[in-house]
Amino acid sequence: MASSPCANSNFDSGLEIKTRSVEQTLIPLVSQITTLINHKDKPKKSERTLTAIHRVGQAVSVAVGRFVAVGEAIATENQELKDEMGQACFEARRAGDAIAQLTDVGSPLSCQSDGRVTVFSDRTGMVKAARLLLSSVTKVLVLADRIVIKQIITSRNKVLVTLDHLERVSTFQEFVQIFSQFGNEMVEFAHLTGDRQNDLKDEKKKARMAAARAVLEKCTMMLLTASKTCLRHPDCESARINKDAVFHRMRCALEQVIEIVTEARSCGENRVLPASIYNGIKDFKSSVECLRESLYSLSPQSVGSQLEALVERTEDFTDSAYTSHEQRQAILGLCQLARQDTQQLVHAWVEAQSAHAKEATEDMEVAILKTCQSVSDLRRELHKVAVGRASELLKVHGEQLPLRALKAAGAEGNLEAVAEYSRKLTEQKEQLVETCRLLCHVSGTEPLEITCIHAEETFHVIGPQIISAAQTLALHPSSKIAKENLEVFCEAWESQLCDMALLLREINDVFEGKRGDKRPYLSLPRPGKHSANLKTAKAVKLDAEVVYTINSAQYITSHLEPCSDSSILISRKLCGLLKTTLDLFHQAEVLSEEGLQLCSSLRTFSAQLVDEERSEVMTEMEKLLALCQQLQMGAKTPVQGKTATFQKVDSSIQTTRSILTVVLSLLPFCNKLNRKYKSERNSLVSPQDWRERRDAATPVKEEGALKNTNGFGVKSLEQHMAGLNLLESK
């Protein structure tokens, strides 16, 4: 038998596929090769069979040729992978050519007469060629995936460098410039990591990535206000503590993302997830039910020890000061019942072993059913306690009484009241932290356990940050920046409460068996610039409440003093076009771009104002800049699943509302300046004289920035305000 062109190849990548994009790319190839290898080896091959085999073989060869061309293009753009990628592409092309040769069967007569090596005469050669092709193609895909990891690491490094610069700035002007760069870099990082998160096959890694990215998203606004407060009050110790905590948390989150994508293990990563009661019950029931198959695979002592370890974990519930007496007694009673049923099982089990039974006896079967039922009842009771307490806390803490009191006390400069309400907030924080720990016990899946741990850590960190922000405000009660900073941390607390409500809903869904399927998301790179969304997200119809909430922004817009009447008319017309989540996210991106352009014009315009006016414009511009970057980052982050989509919609709406609030304060002031400019122009004093006086008070360094304006920057400002006005209703 003649040998195939791939007969001597021993190429084997030995690679583990860790992303859905690589897996999904390989599926069609595996299907085609399986068709070739598994054809029925009949003595007589019809013309139709030969044609089909030839067609499939040629299709594989052509597809491999195109695939290799893409791989070679990627290798050209990434020199560090050139050799490995080149070798893998060479092997893939060789295997594709071999398959094309083996499937070039022609007609039944020619196959038998000309002595060519084909799939019929060399099935072993076909199998070897198929293995070579799959391993080499997998190697190309995994190498391409390393480029995605490299992009994430490079993006993280840029963010870290800018973060260091932000931490060391000493002036507002320098901070604004660097923060603008930081925002753009964070948008890119969020985009890359969002793709990666949805592409991961490991649900635990996906959950950890989501937690780290949530920290980065929420900390961006905290970083802005905490840094501004520290710059305004450089000698305030509580302001410095507040700022340092934000920077530390962001660095930890950035590091966690890199640990996930590179699979590195830090000291913290060696810590395993805490043992949950749900997993303990699942493992215990599995051990008990295995006794039906084999009476001798486990010892009675091991099953008893397993139950005692499980009962010990319930102490998190029974030892809690917030567990009612009735709930504690119910849990203890169910634990005792589980012990009794397990003892009966062990007794029947020992008797069966003494009788040398080969399978579970009738007494054992009854004991197994009773034991499994008792631990299931225990799980149900623990779930009821944890979810009930969480629901009650969310209901009580939804009123935000300690936060309101802290804001009021800080604004009054009352340090004693701040200390008193700080103690109340600390108590509330401890209740929420403990409740998250209980929810972790009954969450039902490892990803939800990770989300519970993230919620616990978030409450644990944000609580002290709110207190330090309130202390700063109490020391400087007239400081607008300190007040704004406290407001931002309070909003982060409220946002985490909302996230906890969604987490509670997911835990209930798992308990009731309502988990839905998730759509895979692909993130492999293409030659040239990394492609963001390889698949278009499915549009989800917005419910009436969401549409009403978004369109209600039109009412606000209609009560502003417009820079352009036509922009209001257009915005009203556009309101009716917002029907799906895709519409919302697209308009969020558009709005963020318009807002960033407006910030650019405001920066140019503010350089032409006197100190007091410039300070007011720059303060509002900084808020708008951070909000627009946050909206852009959120809109470009891909999500999947109903809950994640709802969170993204809610975040987009809340950020848009905040943008509207800033614009509400900007528009009247800018219109005032506009009228002032027109009045000055029509007065006896010429614009040239006004400009000279202004330049004497505030020298402008960048003259080139003013060339595209009308001399005052007002016209450019009006254009951007009109554009933003047009989109506010979205």
XYZ file of N, CA, C and O in Angstrom, residues 271-422:
608
model
N -5.844 30.904 47.032
C -6.968 30.706 47.946
C -8.147 30.118 47.176
O -8.623 30.690 46.209
N -8.621 28.986 47.617
C -9.747 28.343 46.949
C -11.038 28.970 47.444
O -11.077 29.661 48.462
N -12.118 28.730 46.698
C -13.415 29.243 47.117
C -13.809 28.611 48.439
O -13.535 27.435 48.689
N -14.431 29.365 49.324
C -14.885 28.774 50.593
C -15.904 27.670 50.329
O -16.702 27.758 49.397
N -15.826 26.624 51.142
C -16.727 25.481 50.951
C -18.164 25.911 51.221
O -18.484 26.406 52.302
N -19.021 25.752 50.237
C -20.420 26.150 50.386
C -21.266 24.960 50.826
O -20.933 23.801 50.551
N -22.359 25.260 51.502
C -23.264 24.195 51.953
C -23.915 23.510 50.761
O -24.131 22.296 50.772
N -24.229 24.288 49.713
C -24.848 23.683 48.528
C -23.954 22.583 47.962
O -24.425 21.468 47.673
N -22.661 22.895 47.783
C -21.751 21.886 47.243
C -21.576 20.728 48.209
O -21.447 19.567 47.792
N -21.573 21.027 49.516
C -21.457 19.956 50.504
C -22.627 18.995 50.436
O -22.449 17.771 50.499
N -23.838 19.533 50.289
C -25.027 18.684 50.179
C -25.000 17.869 48.890
O -25.331 16.673 48.882
N -24.581 18.525 47.808
C -24.522 17.819 46.519
C -23.530 16.652 46.587
O -23.823 15.539 46.121
N -22.352 16.885 47.175
C -21.349 15.817 47.289
C -21.827 14.709 48.228
O -21.601 13.514 47.962
N -22.490 15.088 49.324
C -22.975 14.088 50.276
C -24.032 13.196 49.629
O -23.987 11.962 49.760
N -24.983 13.811 48.926
C -26.020 13.015 48.260
C -25.418 12.105 47.197
O -25.855 10.959 47.020
N -24.401 12.599 46.503
C -23.748 11.775 45.480
C -23.101 10.540 46.120
O -23.205 9.424 45.591
N -22.450 10.755 47.259
C -21.810 9.623 47.948
C -22.848 8.608 48.410
O -22.666 7.392 48.275
N -23.953 9.105 48.959
C -24.996 8.203 49.457
C -25.629 7.420 48.315
O -25.839 6.195 48.416
N -25.925 8.085 47.208
C -26.580 7.415 46.085
C -25.649 6.434 45.387
O -26.109 5.484 44.738
N -24.344 6.636 45.513
C -23.385 5.693 44.913
C -23.420 4.323 45.600
O -22.939 3.329 45.037
N -23.975 4.287 46.800
C -24.047 3.006 47.508
C -24.950 2.019 46.782
O -24.835 0.806 46.986
N -25.846 2.532 45.930
C -26.699 1.617 45.154
C -25.865 0.798 44.174
O -26.211 -0.336 43.845
N -24.763 1.398 43.691
C -23.918 0.717 42.705
C -22.882 -0.180 43.381
O -22.530 -1.236 42.865
N -22.363 0.294 44.518
C -21.316 -0.483 45.187
C -21.398 -0.268 46.690
O -21.400 0.873 47.167
N -21.461 -1.354 47.422
C -21.536 -1.276 48.883
C -20.165 -1.109 49.518
O -20.067 -0.831 50.718
N -19.119 -1.275 48.737
C -17.785 -1.349 49.318
C -16.847 -0.246 48.818
O -15.649 -0.272 49.118
N -17.368 0.728 48.059
C -16.513 1.799 47.538
C -16.175 2.833 48.602
O -15.152 3.510 48.531
N -17.038 2.965 49.632
C -16.813 3.917 50.713
C -16.924 3.207 52.055
O -17.462 2.102 52.145
N -16.412 3.883 53.075
C -16.566 3.338 54.427
C -17.682 4.092 55.135
O -17.913 5.276 54.864
N -18.393 3.456 56.066
C -19.447 4.151 56.829
C -18.914 5.376 57.566
O -19.600 6.386 57.701
N -17.663 5.287 58.042
C -17.086 6.414 58.772
C -16.927 7.646 57.870
O -17.134 8.780 58.310
N -16.567 7.424 56.610
C -16.355 8.560 55.701
C -17.660 9.289 55.417
O -17.688 10.527 55.338
N -18.750 8.543 55.278
C -20.044 9.180 55.035
C -20.474 9.977 56.261
O -20.980 11.108 56.153
N -20.264 9.403 57.460
C -20.600 10.125 58.681
C -19.788 11.409 58.831
O -20.322 12.455 59.222
N -18.493 11.326 58.517
C -17.633 12.517 58.604
C -18.061 13.585 57.599
O -18.012 14.788 57.891
N -18.489 13.132 56.429
C -18.943 14.061 55.402
C -20.176 14.840 55.882
O -20.280 16.056 55.681
N -21.097 14.147 56.550
C -22.287 14.820 57.069
C -21.926 15.804 58.175
O -22.457 16.923 58.223
N -21.017 15.425 59.061
C -20.640 16.326 60.163
C -19.970 17.591 59.640
O -20.187 18.687 60.170
N -19.164 17.455 58.596
C -18.544 18.641 57.990
C -19.613 19.555 57.404
O -19.513 20.795 57.487
N -20.644 18.931 56.831
C -21.750 19.698 56.261
C -22.529 20.430 57.358
O -22.845 21.622 57.229
N -22.815 19.729 58.447
C -23.554 20.341 59.555
C -22.746 21.488 60.165
O -23.299 22.518 60.564
N -21.432 21.315 60.228
C -20.575 22.363 60.800
C -20.688 23.676 60.009
O -20.643 24.764 60.582
N -20.851 23.564 58.689
C -20.973 24.779 57.868
C -22.262 25.536 58.146
O -22.346 26.735 57.894
N -23.278 24.844 58.647
C -24.534 25.542 58.934
C -24.401 26.483 60.121
O -25.319 27.267 60.394
N -23.268 26.437 60.824
C -23.061 27.346 61.953
C -23.015 28.802 61.503
O -23.266 29.707 62.306
N -22.671 29.040 60.230
C -22.725 30.411 59.713
C -24.145 30.965 59.815
O -24.342 32.175 59.960
N -25.133 30.067 59.753
C -26.531 30.473 59.888
C -26.948 30.519 61.358
O -27.520 31.507 61.824
N -26.667 29.441 62.080
C -27.176 29.335 63.450
C -26.458 30.260 64.422
O -27.039 30.666 65.437
N -25.183 30.597 64.145
C -24.432 31.477 65.049
C -24.661 32.950 64.748
O -24.162 33.814 65.480
N -25.369 33.248 63.681
C -25.586 34.642 63.298
C -26.542 35.331 64.262
O -27.584 34.775 64.642
N -26.194 36.554 64.647
C -27.065 37.328 65.543
C -28.343 37.765 64.853
O -29.312 38.156 65.512
N -28.352 37.695 63.526
C -29.511 38.165 62.768
C -30.476 37.032 62.404
O -31.491 37.265 61.760
N -30.146 35.798 62.796
C -31.045 34.665 62.557
C -32.052 34.584 63.700
O -31.673 34.595 64.878
N -33.312 34.505 63.341
C -34.356 34.456 64.379
C -34.298 33.125 65.130
O -33.736 32.130 64.645
N -34.915 33.096 66.324
C -34.926 31.873 67.138
C -35.644 30.740 66.403
O -35.172 29.590 66.408
N -36.753 31.056 65.751
C -37.511 30.029 65.026
C -36.684 29.443 63.882
O -36.672 28.222 63.663
N -35.987 30.300 63.156
C -35.155 29.815 62.046
C -34.012 28.958 62.562
O -33.687 27.903 61.983
N -33.400 29.389 63.668
C -32.282 28.625 64.242
C -32.756 27.235 64.675
O -32.086 26.227 64.401
N -33.901 27.168 65.316
C -34.433 25.882 65.774
C -34.785 24.970 64.602
O -34.564 23.754 64.648
N -35.318 25.569 63.532
C -35.667 24.760 62.350
C -34.419 24.158 61.721
O -34.403 22.977 61.333
N -33.349 24.946 61.623
C -32.101 24.447 61.032
C -31.497 23.346 61.902
O -31.084 22.283 61.397
N -31.449 23.586 63.207
C -30.887 22.576 64.112
C -31.704 21.287 64.079
O -31.144 20.175 64.114
N -33.036 21.418 63.996
C -33.891 20.235 63.927
C -33.644 19.421 62.667
O -33.588 18.176 62.714
N -33.472 20.087 61.537
C -33.212 19.385 60.274
C -31.826 18.745 60.278
O -31.632 17.669 59.695
N -30.855 19.393 60.909
C -29.521 18.789 61.024
C -29.592 17.496 61.851
O -28.965 16.481 61.504
N -30.367 17.538 62.939
C -30.508 16.348 63.782
C -31.219 15.227 63.036
O -30.847 14.049 63.140
N -32.236 15.591 62.242
C -32.951 14.588 61.452
C -32.026 13.950 60.422
O -32.066 12.721 60.198
N -31.172 14.765 59.805
C -30.218 14.221 58.827
C -29.250 13.259 59.501
O -28.892 12.211 58.928
N -28.831 13.582 60.719
C -27.938 12.677 61.461
C -28.633 11.337 61.735
O -28.049 10.262 61.544
N -29.875 11.406 62.180
C -30.613 10.178 62.493
C -30.789 9.305 61.255
O -30.580 8.082 61.300
N -31.193 9.919 60.138
C -31.386 9.150 58.908
C -30.073 8.546 58.424
O -30.043 7.414 57.902
N -28.975 9.305 58.584
C -27.666 8.785 58.167
C -27.253 7.609 59.058
O -26.680 6.617 58.566
N -27.538 7.696 60.342
C -27.208 6.582 61.243
C -27.993 5.324 60.869
O -27.453 4.208 60.892
N -29.272 5.501 60.513
C -30.073 4.355 60.055
C -29.504 3.770 58.767
O -29.464 2.542 58.585
N -29.039 4.646 57.883
C -28.429 4.182 56.633
C -27.159 3.385 56.927
O -26.942 2.297 56.356
N -26.330 3.906 57.828
C -25.076 3.212 58.158
C -25.379 1.846 58.784
O -24.706 0.842 58.479
N -26.403 1.788 59.629
C -26.777 0.516 60.261
C -27.205 -0.509 59.204
O -26.736 -1.663 59.212
N -28.071 -0.095 58.267
C -28.511 -1.009 57.202
C -27.352 -1.383 56.292
O -27.268 -2.519 55.794
N -26.457 -0.444 56.086
C -25.289 -0.663 55.218
C -24.359 -1.714 55.837
O -23.901 -2.639 55.141
N -24.076 -1.591 57.127
C -23.185 -2.545 57.799
C -23.797 -3.946 57.786
O -23.099 -4.953 57.567
N -25.120 -4.013 57.976
C -25.790 -5.321 57.930
C -25.675 -5.947 56.544
O -25.447 -7.159 56.408
N -25.814 -5.132 55.502
C -25.703 -5.652 54.130
C -24.294 -6.145 53.855
O -24.092 -7.187 53.207
N -23.289 -5.425 54.359
C -21.902 -5.863 54.167
C -21.631 -7.159 54.931
O -20.919 -8.046 54.435
N -22.219 -7.277 56.132
C -22.021 -8.502 56.929
C -22.626 -9.708 56.228
O -22.113 -10.833 56.329
N -23.723 -9.456 55.497
C -24.376 -10.542 54.754
C -23.746 -10.753 53.385
O -24.239 -11.564 52.592
N -22.662 -10.027 53.104
C -21.955 -10.138 51.817
C -22.891 -9.888 50.629
O -22.802 -10.551 49.587
N -23.802 -8.915 50.818
C -24.731 -8.570 49.730
C -23.965 -7.896 48.592
O -22.989 -7.165 48.810
N -24.409 -8.148 47.374
C -23.745 -7.573 46.204
C -24.361 -6.236 45.780
O -23.772 -5.507 44.989
N -25.550 -5.965 46.267
C -26.198 -4.703 45.937
C -27.007 -4.231 47.145
O -27.157 -4.955 48.127
N -27.501 -2.990 47.066
C -28.217 -2.395 48.191
C -29.463 -3.206 48.530
O -30.215 -3.614 47.644
N -29.659 -3.426 49.817
C -30.851 -4.149 50.265
C -32.053 -3.203 50.282
O -31.924 -1.989 50.098
N -33.221 -3.784 50.553
C -34.443 -2.968 50.591
C -34.378 -1.952 51.722
O -34.774 -0.788 51.546
N -33.854 -2.371 52.887
C -33.710 -1.433 54.010
C -32.753 -0.288 53.654
O -32.981 0.872 54.025
N -31.682 -0.649 52.937
C -30.726 0.382 52.525
C -31.368 1.373 51.564
O -31.153 2.595 51.656
N -32.166 0.855 50.637
C -32.806 1.723 49.645
C -33.719 2.730 50.334
O -33.722 3.927 49.990
N -34.485 2.255 51.325
C -35.369 3.163 52.070
C -34.543 4.205 52.823
O -34.864 5.404 52.832
N -33.440 3.756 53.456
C -32.583 4.671 54.221
C -31.916 5.701 53.312
O -31.761 6.872 53.690
N -31.517 5.273 52.112
C -30.907 6.211 51.150
C -31.897 7.305 50.774
O -31.567 8.499 50.748
N -33.140 6.917 50.478
C -34.167 7.900 50.094
C -34.434 8.881 51.232
O -34.556 10.096 51.012
N -34.534 8.354 52.479
C -34.822 9.220 53.625
C -33.661 10.180 53.886
O -33.873 11.367 54.196
N -32.422 9.699 53.761
C -31.254 10.548 54.003
C -31.165 11.672 52.972
O -30.928 12.841 53.322
N -31.369 11.322 51.712
C -31.321 12.344 50.654
C -32.433 13.375 50.841
O -32.232 14.576 50.617
N -33.598 12.908 51.269
C -34.715 13.824 51.478
C -34.442 14.783 52.643
O -34.747 15.970 52.567
N -33.837 14.278 53.696
C -33.581 15.129 54.870
C -32.561 16.220 54.558
O -32.732 17.370 54.983
N -31.495 15.897 53.802
C -30.511 16.943 53.473
C -31.089 17.913 52.440
O -30.734 19.099 52.425
N -31.999 17.431 51.579
C -32.673 18.338 50.643
C -33.573 19.318 51.393
O -33.643 20.503 51.048
N -34.239 18.816 52.432
C -35.060 19.699 53.270
C -34.190 20.733 53.982
O -34.589 21.899 54.137
N -33.013 20.300 54.417
C -32.088 21.230 55.064
C -31.650 22.323 54.086
O -31.626 23.513 54.440
N -31.343 21.924 52.871
C -30.949 22.914 51.863
C -32.086 23.903 51.609
O -31.862 25.116 51.490
N -33.304 23.410 51.533
C -34.454 24.280 51.275
C -34.635 25.295 52.404
O -34.915 26.473 52.155
N -34.464 24.847 53.636
C -34.611 25.753 54.787
C -33.511 26.818 54.795
O -33.777 28.003 55.043
N -32.280 26.411 54.505
C -31.171 27.366 54.470
C -31.366 28.385 53.352
O -31.076 29.578 53.529
N -31.847 27.911 52.212
C -32.133 28.825 51.097
C -33.194 29.842 51.509
O -33.057 31.049 51.240
N -34.221 29.376 52.190
C -35.304 30.270 52.614
C -34.782 31.326 53.585
O -35.132 32.506 53.487
N -33.919 30.908 54.499
C -33.379 31.846 55.488
C -32.498 32.897 54.815
O -32.638 34.105 55.053
N -31.564 32.449 53.953
C -30.621 33.379 53.319
C -31.340 34.354 52.395
O -31.116 35.572 52.451
N -32.208 33.829 51.535
C -32.918 34.682 50.578
C -33.898 35.606 51.310
O -34.040 36.783 50.948
N -34.554 35.071 52.347
C -35.483 35.908 53.105
C -34.784 37.067 53.783
O -35.274 38.203 53.764
N -33.611 36.784 54.389
C -32.884 37.865 55.039
C -32.397 38.892 54.023
O -32.472 40.109 54.254
N -31.887 38.422 52.881
C -31.407 39.344 51.857
C -32.536 40.236 51.350
O -32.359 41.453 51.175
N -33.695 39.643 51.121
C -34.841 40.426 50.639
C -35.245 41.480 51.660
O -35.542 42.628 51.303
N -35.241 41.083 52.936
C -35.617 42.029 53.993
C -34.617 43.175 54.101
O -34.992 44.347 54.242
N -33.331 42.846 54.007
C -32.297 43.883 54.080
C -32.414 44.859 52.917
O -32.279 46.077 53.095
N -32.633 44.326 51.727
C -32.757 45.191 50.556
C -33.959 46.123 50.695
O -33.924 47.279 50.273
N -35.008 45.598 51.310
C -36.209 46.415 51.497
C -35.942 47.529 52.502
O -36.294 48.691 52.284
N -35.277 47.177 53.606
C -35.004 48.162 54.660
C -33.952 49.172 54.218
O -34.116 50.383 54.377
N -32.861 48.661 53.638
C -31.757 49.536 53.272
C -32.032 50.310 51.993
O -31.262 51.199 51.628
N -33.090 49.954 51.293
C -33.443 50.702 50.092
C -33.814 52.142 50.396
O -33.745 53.010 49.521
N -34.183 52.429 51.640
C -34.526 53.803 52.023
C -33.290 54.672 52.196
O -33.395 55.907 52.221
N -32.099 54.056 52.340
C -30.823 54.785 52.397
C -30.790 55.821 53.519
O -30.244 56.918 53.345
N -31.362 55.506 54.675
C -31.405 56.486 55.768
C -30.020 56.866 56.284
O -29.738 58.063 56.465
N -29.100 55.916 56.545
C -27.764 56.316 57.015
C -27.024 57.193 56.003
O -26.326 58.124 56.396
N -27.173 56.879 54.703
C -26.485 57.677 53.687
C -27.009 59.106 53.677
O -26.235 60.067 53.603
N -28.329 59.245 53.732
C -28.905 60.593 53.750
C -28.441 61.370 54.975
O -28.109 62.563 54.892
N -28.422 60.697 56.110
C -28.000 61.365 57.338
C -26.527 61.763 57.268
O -26.143 62.854 57.724
N -25.682 60.900 56.701
C -24.263 61.226 56.550
C -24.068 62.441 55.647
O -23.245 63.318 55.942
N -24.802 62.484 54.536
C -24.698 63.632 53.633
C -25.086 64.922 54.351
O -24.400 65.939 54.238
N -26.176 64.864 55.090
C -26.656 66.061 55.786
C -25.670 66.494 56.868
O -25.347 67.687 56.993
N -25.170 65.529 57.641
C -24.224 65.861 58.708
C -22.923 66.416 58.139
O -22.345 67.363 58.693
N -22.456 65.831 57.037
C -21.235 66.328 56.418
C -21.403 67.737 55.893
O -20.514 68.590 56.054
N -22.547 67.998 55.251
C -22.798 69.337 54.702
C -22.899 70.381 55.809
O -22.608 71.565 55.589
N -23.308 69.969 57.024
C -23.405 70.895 58.157
C -22.082 71.030 58.908
O -21.967 71.856 59.815
N -21.101 70.208 58.550
C -19.820 70.245 59.251
C -19.890 69.663 60.646
O -19.059 69.972 61.507
N -20.851 68.762 60.875
C -21.075 68.177 62.193
C -20.307 66.861 62.302
O -20.800 65.786 61.916
N -19.095 66.910 62.850
C -18.246 65.726 62.940
C -18.817 64.678 63.884
O -18.680 63.470 63.651
N -19.477 65.117 64.954
C -20.061 64.163 65.895
C -21.189 63.368 65.241
O -21.290 62.149 65.417
N -22.034 64.059 64.485
C -23.121 63.360 63.796
C -22.565 62.422 62.731
O -23.093 61.318 62.533
N -21.509 62.848 62.047
C -20.875 61.976 61.044
C -20.365 60.701 61.707
O -20.534 59.592 61.175
N -19.751 60.827 62.882
C -19.250 59.647 63.594
C -20.395 58.726 63.994
O -20.297 57.493 63.887
N -21.502 59.320 64.449
C -22.651 58.511 64.865
C -23.247 57.741 63.690
O -23.498 56.527 63.790
N -23.485 58.427 62.578
C -24.087 57.755 61.423
C -23.093 56.826 60.726
O -23.504 55.893 60.036
N -21.802 57.086 60.909
C -20.793 56.167 60.378
C -20.890 54.818 61.080
O -20.729 53.761 60.458
